[in-house]
CSV table of C-alpha atoms in Angstrom, one decimal:
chain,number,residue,atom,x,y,z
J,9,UNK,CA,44.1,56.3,-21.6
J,10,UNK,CA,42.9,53.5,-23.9
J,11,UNK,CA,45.3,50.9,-22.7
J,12,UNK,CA,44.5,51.6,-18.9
J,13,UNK,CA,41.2,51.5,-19.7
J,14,UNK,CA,41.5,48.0,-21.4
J,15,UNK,CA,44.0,47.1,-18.7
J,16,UNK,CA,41.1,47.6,-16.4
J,17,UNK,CA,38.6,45.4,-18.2
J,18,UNK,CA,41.2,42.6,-18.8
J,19,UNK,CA,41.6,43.1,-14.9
J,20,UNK,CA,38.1,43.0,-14.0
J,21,UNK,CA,37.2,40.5,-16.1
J,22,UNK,CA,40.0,38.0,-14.9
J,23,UNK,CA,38.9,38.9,-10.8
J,24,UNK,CA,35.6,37.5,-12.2
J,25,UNK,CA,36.6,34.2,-13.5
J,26,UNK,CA,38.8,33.9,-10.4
J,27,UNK,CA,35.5,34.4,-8.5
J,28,UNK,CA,34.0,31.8,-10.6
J,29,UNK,CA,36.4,29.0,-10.4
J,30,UNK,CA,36.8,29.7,-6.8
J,31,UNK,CA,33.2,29.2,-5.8
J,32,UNK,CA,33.3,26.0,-8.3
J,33,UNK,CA,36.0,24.2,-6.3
J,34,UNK,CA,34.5,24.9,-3.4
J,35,UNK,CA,31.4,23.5,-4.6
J,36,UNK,CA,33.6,20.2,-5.7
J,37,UNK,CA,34.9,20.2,-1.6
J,38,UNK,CA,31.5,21.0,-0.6
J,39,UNK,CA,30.4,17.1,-2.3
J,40,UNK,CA,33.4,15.7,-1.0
J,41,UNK,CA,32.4,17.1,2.5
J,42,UNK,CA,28.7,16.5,1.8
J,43,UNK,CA,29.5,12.8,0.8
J,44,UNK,CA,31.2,12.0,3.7
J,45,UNK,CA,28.5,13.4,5.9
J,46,UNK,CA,26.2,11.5,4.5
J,47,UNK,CA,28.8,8.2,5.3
J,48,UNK,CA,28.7,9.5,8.5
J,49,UNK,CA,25.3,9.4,9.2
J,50,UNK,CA,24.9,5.8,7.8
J,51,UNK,CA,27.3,5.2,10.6
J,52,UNK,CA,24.9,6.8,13.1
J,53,UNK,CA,22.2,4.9,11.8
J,54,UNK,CA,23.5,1.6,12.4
J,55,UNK,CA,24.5,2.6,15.9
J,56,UNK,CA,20.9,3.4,16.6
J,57,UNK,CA,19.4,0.5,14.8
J,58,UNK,CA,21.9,-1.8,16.6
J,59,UNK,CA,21.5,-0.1,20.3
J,60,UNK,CA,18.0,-0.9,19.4
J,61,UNK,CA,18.4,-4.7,18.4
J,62,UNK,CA,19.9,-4.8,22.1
J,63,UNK,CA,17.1,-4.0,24.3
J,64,UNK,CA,16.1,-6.6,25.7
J,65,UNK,CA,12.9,-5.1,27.2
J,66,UNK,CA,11.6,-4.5,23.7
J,67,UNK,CA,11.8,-7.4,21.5
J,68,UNK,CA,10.0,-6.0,18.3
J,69,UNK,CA,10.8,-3.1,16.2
J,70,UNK,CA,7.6,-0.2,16.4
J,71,UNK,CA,7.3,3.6,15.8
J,72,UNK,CA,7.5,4.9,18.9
J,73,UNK,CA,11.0,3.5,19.2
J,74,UNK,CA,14.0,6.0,18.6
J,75,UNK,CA,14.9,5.1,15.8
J,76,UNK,CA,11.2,5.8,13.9
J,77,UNK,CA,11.7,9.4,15.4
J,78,UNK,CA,9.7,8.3,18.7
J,79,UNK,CA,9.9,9.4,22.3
J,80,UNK,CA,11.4,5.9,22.8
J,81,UNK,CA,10.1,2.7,24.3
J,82,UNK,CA,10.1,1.5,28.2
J,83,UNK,CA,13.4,0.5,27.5
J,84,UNK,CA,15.5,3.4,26.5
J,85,UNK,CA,15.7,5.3,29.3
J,86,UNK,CA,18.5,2.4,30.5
J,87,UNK,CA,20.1,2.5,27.2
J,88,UNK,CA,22.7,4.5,25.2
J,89,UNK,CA,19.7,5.9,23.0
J,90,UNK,CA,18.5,7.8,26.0
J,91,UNK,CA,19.7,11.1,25.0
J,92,UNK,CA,19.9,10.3,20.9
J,93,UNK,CA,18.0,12.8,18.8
J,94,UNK,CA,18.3,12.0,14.9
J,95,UNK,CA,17.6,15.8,13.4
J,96,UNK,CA,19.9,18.5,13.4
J,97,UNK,CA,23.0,16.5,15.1
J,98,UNK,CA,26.4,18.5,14.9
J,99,UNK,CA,28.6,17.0,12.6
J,100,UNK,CA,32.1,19.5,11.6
J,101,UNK,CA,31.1,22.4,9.8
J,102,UNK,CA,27.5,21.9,9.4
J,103,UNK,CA,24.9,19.3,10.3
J,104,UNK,CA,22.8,16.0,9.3
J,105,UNK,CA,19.3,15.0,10.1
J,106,UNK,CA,17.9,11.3,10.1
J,107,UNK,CA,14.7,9.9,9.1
J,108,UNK,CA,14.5,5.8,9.2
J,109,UNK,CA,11.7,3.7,7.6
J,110,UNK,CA,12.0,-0.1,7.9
J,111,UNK,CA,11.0,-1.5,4.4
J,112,UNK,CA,9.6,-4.3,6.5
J,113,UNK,CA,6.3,-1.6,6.3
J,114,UNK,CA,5.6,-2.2,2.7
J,115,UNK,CA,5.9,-5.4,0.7
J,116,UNK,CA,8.2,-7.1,-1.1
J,117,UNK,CA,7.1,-6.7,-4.9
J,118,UNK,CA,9.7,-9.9,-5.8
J,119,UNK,CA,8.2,-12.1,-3.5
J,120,UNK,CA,4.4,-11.3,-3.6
J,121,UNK,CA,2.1,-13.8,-4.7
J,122,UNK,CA,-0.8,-13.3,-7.1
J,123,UNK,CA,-3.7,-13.0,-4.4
J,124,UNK,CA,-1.3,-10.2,-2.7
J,125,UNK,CA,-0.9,-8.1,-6.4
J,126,UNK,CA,-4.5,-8.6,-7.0
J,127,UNK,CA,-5.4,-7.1,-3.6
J,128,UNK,CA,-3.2,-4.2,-4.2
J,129,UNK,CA,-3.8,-3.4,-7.5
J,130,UNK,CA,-8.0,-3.0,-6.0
J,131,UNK,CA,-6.4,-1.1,-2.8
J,132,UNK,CA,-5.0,1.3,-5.5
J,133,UNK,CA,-8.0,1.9,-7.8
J,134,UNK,CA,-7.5,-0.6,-10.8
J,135,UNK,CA,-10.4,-0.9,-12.7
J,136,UNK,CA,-12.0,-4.2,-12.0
J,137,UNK,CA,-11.1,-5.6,-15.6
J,138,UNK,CA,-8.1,-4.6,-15.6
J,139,UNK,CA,-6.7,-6.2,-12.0
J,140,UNK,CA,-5.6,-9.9,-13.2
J,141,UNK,CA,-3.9,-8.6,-16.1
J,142,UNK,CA,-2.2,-6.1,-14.5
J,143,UNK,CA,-0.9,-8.3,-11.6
J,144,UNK,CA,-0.2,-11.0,-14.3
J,145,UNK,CA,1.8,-8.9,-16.6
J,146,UNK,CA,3.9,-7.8,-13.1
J,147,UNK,CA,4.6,-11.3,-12.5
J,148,UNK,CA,5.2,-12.2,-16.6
J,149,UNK,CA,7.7,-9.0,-16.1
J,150,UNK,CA,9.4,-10.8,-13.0
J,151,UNK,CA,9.4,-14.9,-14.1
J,152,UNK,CA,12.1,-16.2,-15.9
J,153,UNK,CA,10.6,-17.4,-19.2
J,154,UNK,CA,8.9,-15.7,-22.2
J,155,UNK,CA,5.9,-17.4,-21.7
J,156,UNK,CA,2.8,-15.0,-21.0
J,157,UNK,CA,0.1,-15.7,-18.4
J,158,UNK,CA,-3.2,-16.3,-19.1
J,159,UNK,CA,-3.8,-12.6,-19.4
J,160,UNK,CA,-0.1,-11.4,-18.9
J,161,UNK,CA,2.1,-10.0,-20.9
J,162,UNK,CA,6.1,-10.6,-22.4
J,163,UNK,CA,8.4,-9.6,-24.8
J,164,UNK,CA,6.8,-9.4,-27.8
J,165,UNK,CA,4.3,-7.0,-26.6
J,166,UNK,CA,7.6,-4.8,-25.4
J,167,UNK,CA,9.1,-4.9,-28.2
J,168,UNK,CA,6.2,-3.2,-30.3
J,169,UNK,CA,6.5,-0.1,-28.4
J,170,UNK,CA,8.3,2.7,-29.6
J,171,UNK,CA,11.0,3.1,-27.6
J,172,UNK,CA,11.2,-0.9,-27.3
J,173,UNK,CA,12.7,-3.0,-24.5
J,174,UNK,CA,12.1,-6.4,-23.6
J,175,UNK,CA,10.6,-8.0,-20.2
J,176,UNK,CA,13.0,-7.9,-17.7
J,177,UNK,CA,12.5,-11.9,-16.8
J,178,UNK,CA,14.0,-10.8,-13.5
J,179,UNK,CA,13.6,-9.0,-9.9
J,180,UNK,CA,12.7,-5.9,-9.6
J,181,UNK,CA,16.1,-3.8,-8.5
J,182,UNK,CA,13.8,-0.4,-7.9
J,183,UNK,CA,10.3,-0.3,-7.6
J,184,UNK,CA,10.0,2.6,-10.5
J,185,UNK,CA,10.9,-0.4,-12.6
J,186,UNK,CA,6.8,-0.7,-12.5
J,187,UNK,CA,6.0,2.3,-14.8
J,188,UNK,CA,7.5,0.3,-17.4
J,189,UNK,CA,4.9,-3.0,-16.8
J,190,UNK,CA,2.1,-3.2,-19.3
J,191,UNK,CA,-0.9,-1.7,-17.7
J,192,UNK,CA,0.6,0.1,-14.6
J,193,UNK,CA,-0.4,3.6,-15.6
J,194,UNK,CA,1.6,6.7,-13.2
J,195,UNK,CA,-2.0,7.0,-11.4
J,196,UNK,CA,-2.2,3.4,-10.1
J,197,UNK,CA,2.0,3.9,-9.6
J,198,UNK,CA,1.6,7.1,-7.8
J,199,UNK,CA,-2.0,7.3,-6.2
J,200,UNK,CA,-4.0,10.5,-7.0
J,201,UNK,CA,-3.4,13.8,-7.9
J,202,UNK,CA,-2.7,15.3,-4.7
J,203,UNK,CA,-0.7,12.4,-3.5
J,204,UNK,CA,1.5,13.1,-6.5
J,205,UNK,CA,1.5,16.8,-5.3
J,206,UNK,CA,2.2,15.8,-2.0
J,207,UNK,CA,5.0,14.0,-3.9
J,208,UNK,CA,6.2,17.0,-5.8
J,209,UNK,CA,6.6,19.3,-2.7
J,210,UNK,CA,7.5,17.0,0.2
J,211,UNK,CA,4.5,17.7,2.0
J,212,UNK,CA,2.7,15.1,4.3
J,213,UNK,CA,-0.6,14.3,3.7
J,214,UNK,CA,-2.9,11.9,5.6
J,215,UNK,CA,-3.7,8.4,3.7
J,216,UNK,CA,-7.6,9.2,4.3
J,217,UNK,CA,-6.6,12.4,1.8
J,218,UNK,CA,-5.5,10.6,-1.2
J,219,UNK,CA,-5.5,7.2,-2.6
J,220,UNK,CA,-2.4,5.7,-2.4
J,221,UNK,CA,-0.4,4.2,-5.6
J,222,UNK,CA,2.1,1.2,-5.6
J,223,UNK,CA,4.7,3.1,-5.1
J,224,UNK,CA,3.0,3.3,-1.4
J,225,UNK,CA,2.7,-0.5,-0.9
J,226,UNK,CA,6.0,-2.0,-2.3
J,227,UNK,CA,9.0,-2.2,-2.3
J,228,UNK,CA,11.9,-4.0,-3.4
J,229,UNK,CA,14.3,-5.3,-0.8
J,230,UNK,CA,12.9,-6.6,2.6
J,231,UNK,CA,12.6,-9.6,4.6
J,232,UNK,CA,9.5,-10.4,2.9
J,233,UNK,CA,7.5,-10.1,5.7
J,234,UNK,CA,5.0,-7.5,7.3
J,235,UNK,CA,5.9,-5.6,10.4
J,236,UNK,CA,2.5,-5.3,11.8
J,237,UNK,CA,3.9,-2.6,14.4
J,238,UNK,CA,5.0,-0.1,11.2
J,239,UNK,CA,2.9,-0.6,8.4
J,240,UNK,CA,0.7,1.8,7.4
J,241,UNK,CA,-3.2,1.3,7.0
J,242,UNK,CA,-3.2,1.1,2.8
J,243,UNK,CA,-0.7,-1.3,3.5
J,244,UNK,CA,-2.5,-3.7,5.9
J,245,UNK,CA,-5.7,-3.6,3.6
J,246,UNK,CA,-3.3,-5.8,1.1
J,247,UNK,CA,-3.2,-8.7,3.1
J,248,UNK,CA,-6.4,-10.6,1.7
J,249,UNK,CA,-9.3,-10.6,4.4
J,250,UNK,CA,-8.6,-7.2,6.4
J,251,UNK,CA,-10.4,-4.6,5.7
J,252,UNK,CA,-9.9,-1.2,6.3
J,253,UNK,CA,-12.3,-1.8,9.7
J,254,UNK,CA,-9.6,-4.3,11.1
J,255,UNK,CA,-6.6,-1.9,9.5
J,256,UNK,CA,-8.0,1.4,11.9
J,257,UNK,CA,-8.4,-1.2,14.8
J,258,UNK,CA,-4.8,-2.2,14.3
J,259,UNK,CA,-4.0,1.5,14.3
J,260,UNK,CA,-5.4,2.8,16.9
J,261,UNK,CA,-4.5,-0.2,19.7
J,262,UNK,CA,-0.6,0.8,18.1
J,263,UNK,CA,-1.2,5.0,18.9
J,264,UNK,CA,-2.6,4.0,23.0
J,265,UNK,CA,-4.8,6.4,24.2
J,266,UNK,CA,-3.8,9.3,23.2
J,267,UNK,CA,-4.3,8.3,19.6
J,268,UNK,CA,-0.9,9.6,18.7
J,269,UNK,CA,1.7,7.4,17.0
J,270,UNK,CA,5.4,7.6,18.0
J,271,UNK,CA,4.3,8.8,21.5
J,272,UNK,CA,5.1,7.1,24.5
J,273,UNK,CA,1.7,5.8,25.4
J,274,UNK,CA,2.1,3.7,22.1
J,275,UNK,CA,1.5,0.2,22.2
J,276,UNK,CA,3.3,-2.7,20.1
J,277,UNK,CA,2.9,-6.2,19.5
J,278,UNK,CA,5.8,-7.8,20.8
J,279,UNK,CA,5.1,-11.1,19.8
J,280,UNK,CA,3.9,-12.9,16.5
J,281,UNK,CA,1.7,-14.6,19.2
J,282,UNK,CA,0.4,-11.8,20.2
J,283,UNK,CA,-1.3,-10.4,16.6
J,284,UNK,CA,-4.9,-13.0,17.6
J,285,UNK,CA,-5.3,-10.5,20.3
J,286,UNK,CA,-6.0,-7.3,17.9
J,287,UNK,CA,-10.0,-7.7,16.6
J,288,UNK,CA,-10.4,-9.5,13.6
J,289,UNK,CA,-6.9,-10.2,13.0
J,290,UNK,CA,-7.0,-14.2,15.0
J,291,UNK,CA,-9.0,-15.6,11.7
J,292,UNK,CA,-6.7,-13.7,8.8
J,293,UNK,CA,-4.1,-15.6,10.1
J,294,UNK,CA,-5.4,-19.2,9.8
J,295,UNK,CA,-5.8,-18.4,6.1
J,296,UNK,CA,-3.2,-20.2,3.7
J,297,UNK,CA,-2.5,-17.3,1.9
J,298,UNK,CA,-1.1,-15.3,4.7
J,299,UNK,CA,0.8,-17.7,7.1
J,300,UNK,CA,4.3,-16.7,7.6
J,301,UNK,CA,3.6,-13.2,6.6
J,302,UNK,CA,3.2,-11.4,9.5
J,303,UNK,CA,6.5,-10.5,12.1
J,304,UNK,CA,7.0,-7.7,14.4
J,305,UNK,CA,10.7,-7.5,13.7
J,306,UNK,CA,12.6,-5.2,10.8
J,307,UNK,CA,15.5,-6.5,9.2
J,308,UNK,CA,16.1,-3.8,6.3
J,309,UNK,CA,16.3,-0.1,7.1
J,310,UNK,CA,16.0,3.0,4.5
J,311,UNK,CA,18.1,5.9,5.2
J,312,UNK,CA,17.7,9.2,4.6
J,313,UNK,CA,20.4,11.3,5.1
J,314,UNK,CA,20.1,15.1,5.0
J,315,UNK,CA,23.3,17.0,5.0
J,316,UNK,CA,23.6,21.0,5.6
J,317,UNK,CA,26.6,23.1,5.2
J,318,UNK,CA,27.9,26.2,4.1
J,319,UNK,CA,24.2,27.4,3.2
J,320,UNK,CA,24.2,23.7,1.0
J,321,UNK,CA,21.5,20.9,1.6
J,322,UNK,CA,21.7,17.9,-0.1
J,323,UNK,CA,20.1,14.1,0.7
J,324,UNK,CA,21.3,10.6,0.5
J,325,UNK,CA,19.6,8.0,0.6
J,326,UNK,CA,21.1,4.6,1.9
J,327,UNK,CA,20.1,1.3,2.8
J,328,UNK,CA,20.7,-0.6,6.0
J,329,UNK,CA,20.5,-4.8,6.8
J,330,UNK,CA,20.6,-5.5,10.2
J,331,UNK,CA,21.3,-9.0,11.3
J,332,UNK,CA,22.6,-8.8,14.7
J,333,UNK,CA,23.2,-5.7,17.6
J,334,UNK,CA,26.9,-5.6,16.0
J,335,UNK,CA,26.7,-6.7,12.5
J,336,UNK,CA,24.8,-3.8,10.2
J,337,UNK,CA,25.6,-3.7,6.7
J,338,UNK,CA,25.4,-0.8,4.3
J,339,UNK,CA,23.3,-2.3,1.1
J,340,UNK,CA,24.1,1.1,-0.8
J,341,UNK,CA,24.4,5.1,-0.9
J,342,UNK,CA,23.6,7.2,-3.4
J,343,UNK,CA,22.5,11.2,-3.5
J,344,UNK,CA,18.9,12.3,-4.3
J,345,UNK,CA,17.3,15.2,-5.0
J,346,UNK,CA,16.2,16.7,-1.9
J,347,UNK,CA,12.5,16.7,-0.8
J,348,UNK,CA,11.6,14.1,-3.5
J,349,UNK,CA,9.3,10.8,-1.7
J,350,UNK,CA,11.6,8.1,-0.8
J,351,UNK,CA,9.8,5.6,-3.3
J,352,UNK,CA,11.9,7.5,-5.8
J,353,UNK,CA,15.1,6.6,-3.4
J,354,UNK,CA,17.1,5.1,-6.3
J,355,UNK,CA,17.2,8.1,-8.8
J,356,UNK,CA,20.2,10.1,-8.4
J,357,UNK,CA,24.2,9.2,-8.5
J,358,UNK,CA,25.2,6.0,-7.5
J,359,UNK,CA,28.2,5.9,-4.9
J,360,UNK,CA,30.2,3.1,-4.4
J,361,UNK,CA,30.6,1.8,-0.9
């Protein structure tokens, strides 16, 4: 009786750790799979972006377009990307859903000049004493030499901390690099408390709700150049001279009359000659500090890619440069926790392309 009683246990206990490995490997397929979907979906992504390059009809990039998640502009309905929808699309065993963000919307943090940090460091709620040496210490982080700014910061100072790095006398590669700059707290990095809540849980929240945080206003690879037609309002109140007055105005002549954006009453700017004829907007760009800012074309595209299958969801986020209707480029891939804000984009495992 003993031995077919231990007989059972060695039995039941072996079924288990076949169960086990089992559901293991097919977790390892399930990455493969998941990996590949997310390839996939890159794929799809520079189809859309490069049907959308071709329409002739709409010679600017804005957020009613298909590729934002819009209805589509006047000229889809003639174009492949008629009948495209970006969420849920059937792909093998499971399915992938889109969402698209030019980084045209925010600005570049490697190629903003003083006036431009200083503006966003007051749009984010730095304390007035504290603005020039936070912008200065950003730039002391970026230049190439280990010489501090007036009221920058370098090395040394680094060095001192406990743990202790140096300045990174380079571009930024991700724009969490900023938590590490002297003086950008996670407040001024990440807005308020409910933006960082908003953060935590993936929920939406409007920009009148919270205040936004750098992570909101920059990133690190674009043209270098503002899409007037997709940035958001905290973004257009960096560029020095428009106030929040002139940013709504913007707004609302982009949602049309139904005050809705991505809809298709929206209206764009097609032209860089056409920005004089939104109020307020003709003398911000006869200032110096702005000229050769503006555009109403994207060049570089954030992906987000989110995979289902086999009860599984995972995300990938990828980055896309477009130059021409036929020639997209895939910048990078890599997975990220699901649901987290796309500033944080870069955490996760790097995949090689």
């Amino acid at each position: 009786m003993m031995v077919i009683i231990a007989l059972t246990v060695i039995a039941s206990a072996f079924a288990y750790s076949m169960k086990v490995e089992m559901r293991l490997a097919a977790m390892r397929n399930a990455d493969s799979d998941m990996e590949w979907m997310a390839r996939s979906g890159l794929e799809f992504a520079k189809f859309v972006l490069g049907q959308q390059l071709a329409i002739g009809a709409e010679p600017y990039d804005g957020l009613n377009q298909k590729w934002a998640g819009g209805s589509g502009g006047l000229g889809t309905s003639n174009s492949p990307l008629a009948g495209v929808e970006l969420t849920d699309y059937p792909l093998g065993d499971g399915a992938i859903s889109l969402t698209i963000e030019d980084t045209e919307r925010w600005f570049n943090i490697n190629t903003a000049n003083p006036l431009i940090l200083r503006q966003a460091l007051i749009v984010v709620g730095a304390e007035p004493a504290l603005v020039g040496s936070v912008a200065d210490a950003i730039l002391d982080w970026m230049d190439p030499d280990d010489d501090p700014r007036l009221a920058g910061t370098e090395s040394p100072v680094y060095m001192a901390r406990r743990p202790s790095h140096m300045a990174k006398n380079g571009p930024f590669d991700d724009i969490s690099e900023l938590l590490m700059v002297e003086g950008v707290s996670e407040e001024l990095f990440y807005g308020d408390a409910v933006g960082r809540q908003a953060q935590q849980f993936g929920e939406q929240f409007p920009n009148e709700a919270r205040r936004p945080g750098l992570s909101d206003l920059f990133t690190t690879i674009s043209s270098g150049r503002i899409n007037l037609n997709t940035a958001s309002a905290d973004t257009l109140q960096v560029i020095p001279g428009l106030d929040y007055n002139i940013a709504r105005s913007l707004i609302q002549f982009r949602a049309g009359a139904d005050g809705m954006t991505g809809t298709e009453d929206d209206r764009a700017l097609r032209t860089v000659g056409e920005i004089p004829n939104v109020p307020g907007l003709a003398q911000i760009m006869q200032a110096p500090a702005v000229q050769n800012l503006f555009t109403v074309r994207s060049a570089t595209f954030q992906i987000s890619v989110r995979c289902r299958m086999y009860g599984l969801d995972e995300e990938y986020i990828g980055l896309i440069r477009r130059n021409s209707p036929s020639d997209l480029q895939v910048l990078s891939m890599q997975r990220h926790n699901i649901f987290k804000k796309s500033v944080d984009a870069h955490e996760g495992d790097p995949l090689l392309l």
